[in-house]
Amino acid sequence: MYAITDPILVQSAYCNKHLSFTPFAVSGAQKVTGFDDAYHQVLMQTNVLPEYFKSIYDGTTAQHIHQLNVTSLKHVSKHINSIGGDGMDAANTYLWLRNLMTVATCEALYGPDNPIRSDELVEDVWTFETGLPYLFFHIFNSKTLRRTKEARRRLQLALGKWCSTMKQDDEQVSAYIRNRVGILRGYGVEGQKLGDIEVGLIHVPTSNSIPTLFWFFIHVFTRPNLVVQMRAEVEPIAERGPGHVVTINVDDILERCPLLISAYREASRICNGFTCNRIALEDTTITDRHDRSYLLKKGASVKMPAGVMHASEDIWGEDAAAFRADRFLDKGLTSEQAKLRRAAFTPFGGGAHMCPGRNFATAEIYGFMTALLLGYNVEPLDGNWDTYKPPPMATCPQVTSVCKPEDEASVCGTRLTRRNGWEAAQWRFISGEVIE
């Protein structure tokens, strides 16, 4: 086994076509979904896997991502638009964000008949996600393993029922889902079998982006001076229209809000412990910044832990453990230092293997946070950020990328009230040419 923690070597490995994720995908999928040996043979003896992965990338091109952004943020806007003059209390900040964004994401993916809408199934998504290490690494814990498999089965049944009735030409369903289901149907996978397999990807668009949103939310709103700065940055992109409608164009955030994006990346740097796994399909080499080459032997496992690079003082400075909102603005860095930091920041992978849904994950967060910054006072339930203590961060299991709060059930609550001048605002979002 090889472990790579030098940023330039990591980028060289990401771009190496002889280092493959596919062997992990096949073995991991069977452990996680529990699909039978017959389907395993389909994976191994047909062209379904490369077609399946291609369908994912085809379903996350720019136009499809714009549609996902708007559909997800439409669900978010319904929630925050409903906050009236009395405000809203969320008893547990993490669970509030988790549940809201799980449904919003699934609405965008599965369309108006989204099967993951009930409180019970949303909870099952996270029970299943928490138990993934027990499935993946065959860790025996009778209670946890039983709860994980029970949650998985309920999700599989709900997804199987939905897949059985999904029409392949239904454009209200995301191309990300339609493409994958279409590939599997082409290889004879139908009905409940589709749901059994689909559960293996249900955690992908939620398990990392939602905890990242939580830490971003906490890092920003616990710093009143930062909130003032970020409000000043995002206010010019808000377009007020008739009927108190306030329109936010996600593209404007990307182009005109560098501090918000830097703060998001900084929160992601601190909470993201992604470990990229590859297998060397043949003897191959990777090259460092000094043009030194290193041999990786055929059949060896290659691990690239982003958490090591994200925490490195050599890369980020002596304050690497601290949150600094403007760190990614590259102020005062040499071109070589800036290049090294770009190479070291890999929450979504790198090279040809970057997460295809990364722009959806970030747009959801940017849009939601922009609306919260502009329209709402965000305070802890006791009204005092000075005495608020952020929850400890749990360790990050290998099967997910982002650390969650150590004790999710004990996270403090949040109170949202309308800001002066924004009392009647009704939020609407645009992404690309797609309008809510």
CSV table of C-alpha atoms in Angstrom, one decimal:
chain,number,residue,atom,x,y,z
A,1,MET,CA,0.0,0.0,0.0
A,2,TYR,CA,1.1,3.6,-0.7
A,3,ALA,CA,0.0,6.7,1.1
A,4,ILE,CA,0.6,10.0,-0.7
A,5,THR,CA,0.4,13.3,1.2
A,6,ASP,CA,2.5,15.6,-1.0
A,7,PRO,CA,0.1,17.9,-2.9
A,8,ILE,CA,2.0,17.8,-6.2
A,9,LEU,CA,2.4,14.0,-6.0
A,10,VAL,CA,-1.3,13.7,-5.2
A,11,GLN,CA,-2.3,15.7,-8.3
A,12,SER,CA,0.1,13.6,-10.4
A,13,ALA,CA,-1.7,10.5,-9.1
A,14,TYR,CA,-5.1,12.0,-9.8
A,15,CYS,CA,-4.1,12.5,-13.5
A,16,ASN,CA,-2.6,9.0,-13.8
A,17,LYS,CA,-4.9,6.8,-16.0
A,18,HIS,CA,-3.3,3.6,-14.5
A,19,LEU,CA,-4.7,4.4,-11.1
A,20,SER,CA,-8.3,3.3,-10.9
A,21,PHE,CA,-11.2,3.6,-8.5
A,22,THR,CA,-13.3,0.9,-10.3
A,23,PRO,CA,-12.1,-2.1,-8.3
A,24,PHE,CA,-13.2,-0.3,-5.1
A,25,ALA,CA,-16.5,0.7,-6.7
A,26,VAL,CA,-17.4,-2.9,-7.5
A,27,SER,CA,-16.4,-4.5,-4.1
A,28,GLY,CA,-17.8,-1.5,-2.1
A,29,ALA,CA,-21.1,-1.5,-3.9
A,30,GLN,CA,-21.9,-5.1,-3.1
A,31,LYS,CA,-21.0,-4.6,0.6
A,32,VAL,CA,-23.1,-1.4,0.8
A,33,THR,CA,-26.2,-2.4,-1.1
A,34,GLY,CA,-26.1,-6.1,-0.5
A,35,PHE,CA,-26.9,-6.9,-4.1
A,36,ASP,CA,-26.7,-10.6,-5.1
A,37,ASP,CA,-24.0,-12.5,-7.0
A,38,ALA,CA,-26.1,-12.5,-10.2
A,39,TYR,CA,-25.9,-8.7,-10.4
A,40,HIS,CA,-22.2,-8.9,-9.5
A,41,GLN,CA,-21.7,-11.1,-12.6
A,42,VAL,CA,-23.5,-8.5,-14.7
A,43,LEU,CA,-21.0,-5.9,-13.4
A,44,MET,CA,-18.0,-8.1,-14.1
A,45,GLN,CA,-19.0,-9.6,-17.4
A,46,THR,CA,-20.7,-6.7,-19.3
A,47,ASN,CA,-19.9,-3.0,-20.1
A,48,VAL,CA,-22.4,-1.7,-17.6
A,49,LEU,CA,-19.9,-0.1,-15.2
A,50,PRO,CA,-18.2,2.3,-17.6
A,51,GLU,CA,-21.6,3.1,-19.1
A,52,TYR,CA,-23.0,3.7,-15.6
A,53,PHE,CA,-20.2,6.0,-14.6
A,54,LYS,CA,-20.4,7.9,-17.9
A,55,SER,CA,-24.1,8.4,-17.3
A,56,ILE,CA,-23.4,10.1,-14.0
A,57,TYR,CA,-21.1,12.6,-15.7
A,58,ASP,CA,-23.5,13.1,-18.6
A,59,GLY,CA,-26.2,13.8,-16.0
A,60,THR,CA,-24.1,16.5,-14.2
A,61,THR,CA,-23.2,18.8,-17.2
A,62,ALA,CA,-23.7,22.5,-16.6
A,63,GLN,CA,-27.3,22.7,-17.8
A,64,HIS,CA,-28.4,19.7,-15.6
A,65,ILE,CA,-26.6,21.2,-12.6
A,66,HIS,CA,-28.4,24.5,-13.1
A,67,GLN,CA,-31.7,22.7,-13.0
A,68,LEU,CA,-30.7,20.8,-9.8
A,69,ASN,CA,-29.6,24.0,-8.2
A,70,VAL,CA,-32.9,25.8,-8.9
A,71,THR,CA,-35.1,22.8,-7.8
A,72,SER,CA,-33.2,22.3,-4.6
A,73,LEU,CA,-33.2,26.0,-3.7
A,74,LYS,CA,-36.9,26.2,-4.5
A,75,HIS,CA,-37.6,23.8,-1.7
A,76,VAL,CA,-35.3,25.8,0.6
A,77,SER,CA,-37.0,29.1,-0.3
A,78,LYS,CA,-40.4,27.6,0.6
A,79,HIS,CA,-39.1,26.9,4.0
A,80,ILE,CA,-37.5,30.2,4.8
A,81,ASN,CA,-40.2,32.2,3.0
A,82,SER,CA,-42.7,30.8,5.6
A,83,ILE,CA,-40.8,32.4,8.5
A,84,GLY,CA,-43.1,35.1,9.8
A,85,GLY,CA,-42.9,37.9,12.2
A,86,ASP,CA,-42.5,35.7,15.2
A,87,GLY,CA,-39.4,34.0,13.8
A,88,MET,CA,-38.5,30.4,13.8
A,89,ASP,CA,-36.8,28.2,16.5
A,90,ALA,CA,-34.8,25.2,15.4
A,91,ALA,CA,-34.2,23.1,18.6
A,92,ASN,CA,-31.1,21.5,17.1
A,93,THR,CA,-29.2,23.4,14.4
A,94,TYR,CA,-27.5,20.4,12.9
A,95,LEU,CA,-30.7,18.3,12.6
A,96,TRP,CA,-32.6,21.3,11.2
A,97,LEU,CA,-30.1,21.8,8.4
A,98,ARG,CA,-29.6,18.1,7.9
A,99,ASN,CA,-33.3,17.3,7.4
A,100,LEU,CA,-34.1,20.4,5.4
A,101,MET,CA,-31.3,19.9,2.9
A,102,THR,CA,-31.8,16.1,2.7
A,103,VAL,CA,-35.3,16.7,1.4
A,104,ALA,CA,-34.2,19.6,-0.8
A,105,THR,CA,-31.5,17.5,-2.4
A,106,CYS,CA,-33.8,14.6,-3.0
A,107,GLU,CA,-36.5,16.8,-4.5
A,108,ALA,CA,-34.0,18.0,-7.0
A,109,LEU,CA,-32.8,14.5,-7.9
A,110,TYR,CA,-36.1,12.5,-7.9
A,111,GLY,CA,-38.6,15.2,-8.8
A,112,PRO,CA,-42.1,15.9,-7.5
A,113,ASP,CA,-42.7,12.3,-6.5
A,114,ASN,CA,-39.5,12.2,-4.5
A,115,PRO,CA,-39.7,9.0,-2.4
A,116,ILE,CA,-37.4,10.4,0.4
A,117,ARG,CA,-39.7,13.0,1.9
A,118,SER,CA,-41.1,11.5,5.2
A,119,ASP,CA,-39.3,12.2,8.5
A,120,GLU,CA,-38.8,8.4,8.9
A,121,LEU,CA,-37.1,7.9,5.6
A,122,VAL,CA,-34.9,11.0,6.0
A,123,GLU,CA,-33.8,9.6,9.4
A,124,ASP,CA,-33.2,6.3,7.6
A,125,VAL,CA,-30.8,8.0,5.1
A,126,TRP,CA,-28.6,9.1,8.0
A,127,THR,CA,-28.9,5.9,10.0
A,128,PHE,CA,-27.8,4.1,6.8
A,129,GLU,CA,-25.0,6.6,6.3
A,130,THR,CA,-23.7,6.2,9.9
A,131,GLY,CA,-23.6,2.5,9.5
A,132,LEU,CA,-21.7,2.4,6.2
A,133,PRO,CA,-18.3,1.5,7.9
A,134,TYR,CA,-20.0,-1.5,9.5
A,135,LEU,CA,-21.1,-2.7,6.1
A,136,PHE,CA,-18.0,-1.8,4.2
A,137,PHE,CA,-15.4,-3.1,6.6
A,138,HIS,CA,-17.5,-6.0,8.1
A,139,ILE,CA,-17.4,-4.5,11.6
A,140,PHE,CA,-19.7,-6.6,13.8
A,141,ASN,CA,-21.9,-4.7,16.2
A,142,SER,CA,-25.2,-6.4,16.4
A,143,LYS,CA,-27.3,-3.3,17.3
A,144,THR,CA,-25.7,-0.9,14.9
A,145,LEU,CA,-25.5,-3.4,12.1
A,146,ARG,CA,-29.1,-4.4,12.6
A,147,ARG,CA,-30.3,-0.8,12.6
A,148,THR,CA,-28.3,-0.1,9.5
A,149,LYS,CA,-29.7,-3.0,7.5
A,150,GLU,CA,-33.2,-2.2,8.6
A,151,ALA,CA,-32.8,1.4,7.4
A,152,ARG,CA,-31.3,0.2,4.2
A,153,ARG,CA,-34.2,-2.1,3.5
A,154,ARG,CA,-36.8,0.6,4.1
A,155,LEU,CA,-34.9,2.9,1.7
A,156,GLN,CA,-34.6,0.2,-0.9
A,157,LEU,CA,-38.3,-0.6,-0.8
A,158,ALA,CA,-39.2,3.1,-1.2
A,159,LEU,CA,-36.7,3.6,-4.0
A,160,GLY,CA,-37.8,0.3,-5.6
A,161,LYS,CA,-41.4,1.4,-5.7
A,162,TRP,CA,-40.4,4.8,-7.1
A,163,CYS,CA,-38.1,3.3,-9.8
A,164,SER,CA,-40.8,0.8,-10.8
A,165,THR,CA,-43.1,3.7,-12.0
A,166,MET,CA,-40.5,6.2,-13.2
A,167,LYS,CA,-40.9,7.0,-16.8
A,168,GLN,CA,-37.6,7.3,-18.7
A,169,ASP,CA,-38.7,10.5,-20.4
A,170,ASP,CA,-39.9,12.2,-17.3
A,171,GLU,CA,-37.9,15.5,-17.4
A,172,GLN,CA,-39.1,16.4,-13.9
A,173,VAL,CA,-36.7,13.7,-12.7
A,174,SER,CA,-33.0,14.8,-12.9
A,175,ALA,CA,-30.9,13.5,-15.7
A,176,TYR,CA,-28.5,12.3,-13.0
A,177,ILE,CA,-31.1,9.7,-11.9
A,178,ARG,CA,-32.7,9.1,-15.3
A,179,ASN,CA,-29.5,8.3,-17.0
A,180,ARG,CA,-28.4,5.8,-14.4
A,181,VAL,CA,-31.7,4.0,-14.2
A,182,GLY,CA,-31.8,3.9,-18.0
A,183,ILE,CA,-28.4,2.2,-18.2
A,184,LEU,CA,-29.4,-0.5,-15.6
A,185,ARG,CA,-32.7,-1.1,-17.4
A,186,GLY,CA,-30.8,-1.6,-20.6
A,187,TYR,CA,-29.0,-4.5,-18.9
A,188,GLY,CA,-32.2,-6.1,-17.6
A,189,VAL,CA,-32.3,-4.6,-14.1
A,190,GLU,CA,-35.9,-3.7,-13.3
A,191,GLY,CA,-38.3,-2.9,-10.5
A,192,GLN,CA,-37.2,-3.5,-7.0
A,193,LYS,CA,-33.7,-4.4,-8.1
A,194,LEU,CA,-33.3,-0.8,-9.2
A,195,GLY,CA,-34.1,0.4,-5.7
A,196,ASP,CA,-31.8,-2.1,-4.2
A,197,ILE,CA,-28.9,-0.7,-6.2
A,198,GLU,CA,-30.0,3.0,-6.0
A,199,VAL,CA,-29.6,3.0,-2.2
A,200,GLY,CA,-25.8,2.7,-2.8
A,201,LEU,CA,-25.8,6.3,-4.0
A,202,ILE,CA,-28.4,7.8,-1.8
A,203,HIS,CA,-25.8,9.1,0.6
A,204,VAL,CA,-23.5,10.5,-2.1
A,205,PRO,CA,-25.2,13.9,-2.6
A,206,THR,CA,-26.0,14.4,1.1
A,207,SER,CA,-23.4,12.8,3.4
A,208,ASN,CA,-20.7,15.4,2.7
A,209,SER,CA,-22.4,18.6,1.5
A,210,ILE,CA,-24.8,18.8,4.5
A,211,PRO,CA,-22.2,18.5,7.3
A,212,THR,CA,-20.1,21.0,5.4
A,213,LEU,CA,-23.0,23.4,5.3
A,214,PHE,CA,-23.4,23.0,9.1
A,215,TRP,CA,-19.8,23.9,9.8
A,216,PHE,CA,-19.9,26.8,7.3
A,217,PHE,CA,-23.0,28.0,9.0
A,218,ILE,CA,-21.4,27.8,12.5
A,219,HIS,CA,-18.1,29.4,11.5
A,220,VAL,CA,-19.9,32.3,9.8
A,221,PHE,CA,-22.7,33.1,12.2
A,222,THR,CA,-20.6,32.8,15.4
A,223,ARG,CA,-18.5,35.7,14.0
A,224,PRO,CA,-20.7,38.9,14.0
A,225,ASN,CA,-18.0,41.0,12.3
A,226,LEU,CA,-17.7,38.4,9.5
A,227,VAL,CA,-21.5,38.4,9.1
A,228,VAL,CA,-21.4,42.2,8.5
A,229,GLN,CA,-18.6,41.9,5.9
A,230,MET,CA,-20.4,39.1,4.1
A,231,ARG,CA,-23.7,40.9,4.1
A,232,ALA,CA,-22.1,43.9,2.5
A,233,GLU,CA,-20.6,41.6,-0.2
A,234,VAL,CA,-23.8,39.7,-1.1
A,235,GLU,CA,-26.4,42.6,-0.9
A,236,PRO,CA,-25.5,44.0,-4.3
A,237,ILE,CA,-26.4,40.8,-6.1
A,238,ALA,CA,-30.0,40.7,-4.6
A,239,GLU,CA,-32.5,42.0,-7.1
A,240,ARG,CA,-35.8,43.2,-5.5
A,241,GLY,CA,-38.9,42.9,-7.6
A,242,PRO,CA,-42.7,43.3,-7.4
A,243,GLY,CA,-44.5,41.4,-4.6
A,244,HIS,CA,-41.5,41.5,-2.3
A,245,VAL,CA,-39.7,38.9,-4.5
A,246,VAL,CA,-35.9,38.9,-4.0
A,247,THR,CA,-34.0,37.1,-6.8
A,248,ILE,CA,-30.6,35.6,-6.2
A,249,ASN,CA,-28.6,34.5,-9.2
A,250,VAL,CA,-26.2,31.7,-8.1
A,251,ASP,CA,-23.8,32.7,-10.9
A,252,ASP,CA,-23.5,36.2,-9.4
A,253,ILE,CA,-22.4,34.6,-6.1
A,254,LEU,CA,-19.6,32.8,-8.0
A,255,GLU,CA,-18.5,35.9,-9.8
A,256,ARG,CA,-19.0,38.6,-7.2
A,257,CYS,CA,-18.7,37.2,-3.7
A,258,PRO,CA,-15.1,36.1,-3.2
A,259,LEU,CA,-15.2,36.3,0.6
A,260,LEU,CA,-18.3,34.1,0.9
A,261,ILE,CA,-16.6,31.5,-1.3
A,262,SER,CA,-13.3,31.7,0.5
A,263,ALA,CA,-15.1,31.2,3.9
A,264,TYR,CA,-16.9,28.2,2.5
A,265,ARG,CA,-13.6,26.7,1.2
A,266,GLU,CA,-12.0,27.4,4.6
A,267,ALA,CA,-14.8,25.6,6.4
A,268,SER,CA,-14.5,22.7,4.0
A,269,ARG,CA,-10.7,22.6,4.5
A,270,ILE,CA,-11.2,22.2,8.2
A,271,CYS,CA,-14.0,19.6,8.3
A,272,ASN,CA,-13.1,17.6,5.2
A,273,GLY,CA,-11.0,14.4,5.7
A,274,PHE,CA,-11.6,12.8,2.4
A,275,THR,CA,-9.4,9.8,1.6
A,276,CYS,CA,-9.1,9.0,-2.1
A,277,ASN,CA,-8.5,5.3,-2.9
A,278,ARG,CA,-7.1,3.9,-6.1
A,279,ILE,CA,-5.6,0.6,-7.3
A,280,ALA,CA,-2.6,0.5,-9.6
A,281,LEU,CA,-3.7,-1.4,-12.7
A,282,GLU,CA,-0.1,-1.8,-13.8
A,283,ASP,CA,3.4,-0.5,-12.8
A,284,THR,CA,3.3,3.3,-13.1
A,285,THR,CA,5.1,6.4,-11.9
A,286,ILE,CA,4.1,9.7,-10.4
A,287,THR,CA,6.2,12.9,-10.4
A,288,ASP,CA,6.8,15.5,-7.7
A,289,ARG,CA,7.5,19.3,-8.0
A,290,HIS,CA,11.2,18.6,-8.4
A,291,ASP,CA,10.6,16.2,-11.3
A,292,ARG,CA,11.5,13.2,-9.2
A,293,SER,CA,9.5,10.1,-10.1
A,294,TYR,CA,8.2,7.4,-7.8
A,295,LEU,CA,7.3,3.8,-8.9
A,296,LEU,CA,3.9,2.4,-7.9
A,297,LYS,CA,3.7,-1.3,-8.4
A,298,LYS,CA,0.8,-3.1,-10.1
A,299,GLY,CA,-1.9,-4.3,-7.8
A,300,ALA,CA,-1.0,-1.9,-4.9
A,301,SER,CA,-3.5,0.1,-3.1
A,302,VAL,CA,-2.9,3.9,-3.2
A,303,LYS,CA,-4.4,6.2,-0.5
A,304,MET,CA,-4.4,10.0,-0.7
A,305,PRO,CA,-5.8,11.5,2.6
A,306,ALA,CA,-6.9,15.1,2.0
A,307,GLY,CA,-7.2,15.6,5.8
A,308,VAL,CA,-3.4,15.5,6.1
A,309,MET,CA,-2.9,18.1,3.4
A,310,HIS,CA,-5.8,20.3,4.7
A,311,ALA,CA,-4.2,20.4,8.2
A,312,SER,CA,-0.6,21.0,7.1
A,313,GLU,CA,1.1,24.0,8.7
A,314,ASP,CA,3.8,23.8,6.0
A,315,ILE,CA,1.0,24.6,3.4
A,316,TRP,CA,-1.5,26.7,5.3
A,317,GLY,CA,0.7,28.4,7.9
A,318,GLU,CA,1.0,28.2,11.7
A,319,ASP,CA,-2.7,29.0,12.1
A,320,ALA,CA,-3.7,26.0,9.9
A,321,ALA,CA,-6.0,24.7,12.7
A,322,ALA,CA,-7.9,27.9,12.9
A,323,PHE,CA,-10.8,29.2,10.7
A,324,ARG,CA,-9.7,32.2,8.7
A,325,ALA,CA,-12.5,33.4,6.4
A,326,ASP,CA,-10.2,35.1,3.9
A,327,ARG,CA,-7.5,32.4,3.7
A,328,PHE,CA,-8.5,31.4,0.1
A,329,LEU,CA,-8.2,35.0,-1.2
A,330,ASP,CA,-4.4,34.2,-1.6
A,331,LYS,CA,-3.4,37.5,0.0
A,332,GLY,CA,0.4,38.0,0.3
A,333,LEU,CA,1.2,34.6,-1.2
A,334,THR,CA,3.9,33.9,-3.8
A,335,SER,CA,2.7,32.2,-7.0
A,336,GLU,CA,4.4,29.0,-5.8
A,337,GLN,CA,2.6,29.1,-2.4
A,338,ALA,CA,-0.7,29.7,-4.1
A,339,LYS,CA,-0.1,26.8,-6.5
A,340,LEU,CA,0.8,24.5,-3.6
A,341,ARG,CA,-2.4,25.5,-1.8
A,342,ARG,CA,-4.6,24.9,-4.8
A,343,ALA,CA,-3.0,21.4,-5.2
A,344,ALA,CA,-3.5,20.6,-1.5
A,345,PHE,CA,-7.2,21.6,-1.4
A,346,THR,CA,-8.9,18.4,-2.6
A,347,PRO,CA,-12.4,18.0,-0.9
A,348,PHE,CA,-13.8,16.8,-4.2
A,349,GLY,CA,-10.9,14.8,-5.4
A,350,GLY,CA,-8.8,16.1,-8.4
A,351,GLY,CA,-7.7,15.5,-11.9
A,352,ALA,CA,-10.0,13.4,-14.0
A,353,HIS,CA,-11.7,12.1,-10.9
A,354,MET,CA,-13.3,15.2,-9.4
A,355,CYS,CA,-16.8,14.7,-7.9
A,356,PRO,CA,-19.2,15.3,-10.8
A,357,GLY,CA,-21.8,16.8,-8.4
A,358,ARG,CA,-19.5,19.3,-6.7
A,359,ASN,CA,-21.1,22.3,-8.4
A,360,PHE,CA,-24.5,21.2,-7.2
A,361,ALA,CA,-23.3,20.7,-3.7
A,362,THR,CA,-21.7,24.1,-3.5
A,363,ALA,CA,-24.5,26.0,-5.2
A,364,GLU,CA,-27.1,24.7,-2.7
A,365,ILE,CA,-24.9,26.0,0.1
A,366,TYR,CA,-24.1,29.4,-1.5
A,367,GLY,CA,-27.7,30.1,-2.3
A,368,PHE,CA,-29.0,29.2,1.1
A,369,MET,CA,-26.3,31.1,3.0
A,370,THR,CA,-26.8,34.2,0.9
A,371,ALA,CA,-30.5,34.3,1.7
A,372,LEU,CA,-29.9,33.7,5.4
A,373,LEU,CA,-27.2,36.5,5.5
A,374,LEU,CA,-29.4,39.0,3.8
A,375,GLY,CA,-32.8,38.3,5.2
A,376,TYR,CA,-32.4,36.9,8.7
A,377,ASN,CA,-30.9,37.5,12.1
A,378,VAL,CA,-29.4,34.2,13.1
A,379,GLU,CA,-28.8,33.7,16.9
A,380,PRO,CA,-28.4,30.8,19.3
A,381,LEU,CA,-31.6,30.1,21.3
A,382,ASP,CA,-30.2,31.9,24.3
A,383,GLY,CA,-29.4,34.9,22.1
A,384,ASN,CA,-25.7,35.2,23.0
A,385,TRP,CA,-23.0,34.1,20.6
A,386,ASP,CA,-20.4,35.2,23.1
A,387,THR,CA,-21.2,32.2,25.3
A,388,TYR,CA,-21.9,29.8,22.5
A,389,LYS,CA,-19.5,26.9,22.2
A,390,PRO,CA,-19.4,25.0,18.8
A,391,PRO,CA,-19.8,21.3,19.2
A,392,PRO,CA,-16.7,19.1,19.0
A,393,MET,CA,-15.9,17.6,15.6
A,394,ALA,CA,-16.1,13.8,15.4
A,395,THR,CA,-13.4,11.8,13.5
A,396,CYS,CA,-14.1,11.2,9.9
A,397,PRO,CA,-14.8,7.6,8.8
A,398,GLN,CA,-13.1,6.4,5.6
A,399,VAL,CA,-16.3,5.8,3.7
A,400,THR,CA,-17.4,9.5,4.0
A,401,SER,CA,-15.4,12.7,3.6
A,402,VAL,CA,-16.7,15.2,6.1
A,403,CYS,CA,-16.7,15.2,9.9
A,404,LYS,CA,-20.0,15.5,11.7
A,405,PRO,CA,-20.6,16.9,15.2
A,406,GLU,CA,-19.4,14.5,17.8
A,407,ASP,CA,-22.9,14.3,19.5
A,408,GLU,CA,-25.5,15.2,16.8
A,409,ALA,CA,-28.4,15.0,19.2
A,410,SER,CA,-26.9,17.6,21.6
A,411,VAL,CA,-26.1,20.4,19.2
A,412,CYS,CA,-27.6,23.7,20.4
A,413,GLY,CA,-30.5,25.3,18.7
A,414,THR,CA,-30.9,28.4,16.5
A,415,ARG,CA,-33.4,31.2,16.3
A,416,LEU,CA,-34.1,33.0,13.0
A,417,THR,CA,-36.0,36.3,12.8
A,418,ARG,CA,-36.5,38.6,9.9
A,419,ARG,CA,-34.1,41.5,9.5
A,420,ASN,CA,-35.3,45.1,9.2
A,421,GLY,CA,-36.1,45.9,5.6
A,422,TRP,CA,-36.4,42.2,4.7
A,423,GLU,CA,-39.5,41.3,6.7
A,424,ALA,CA,-41.6,40.4,3.6
A,425,ALA,CA,-38.9,39.1,1.3
A,426,GLN,CA,-39.8,36.1,-0.8
A,427,TRP,CA,-36.7,34.4,-2.1
A,428,ARG,CA,-36.3,33.1,-5.7
A,429,PHE,CA,-33.2,31.6,-7.3
A,430,ILE,CA,-31.7,31.6,-10.8
A,431,SER,CA,-28.9,29.3,-12.0
A,432,GLY,CA,-27.6,29.7,-15.6
A,433,GLU,CA,-30.7,30.1,-17.7
A,434,VAL,CA,-32.9,28.2,-15.3
A,435,ILE,CA,-35.4,30.3,-13.3
A,436,GLU,CA,-37.4,29.0,-10.3
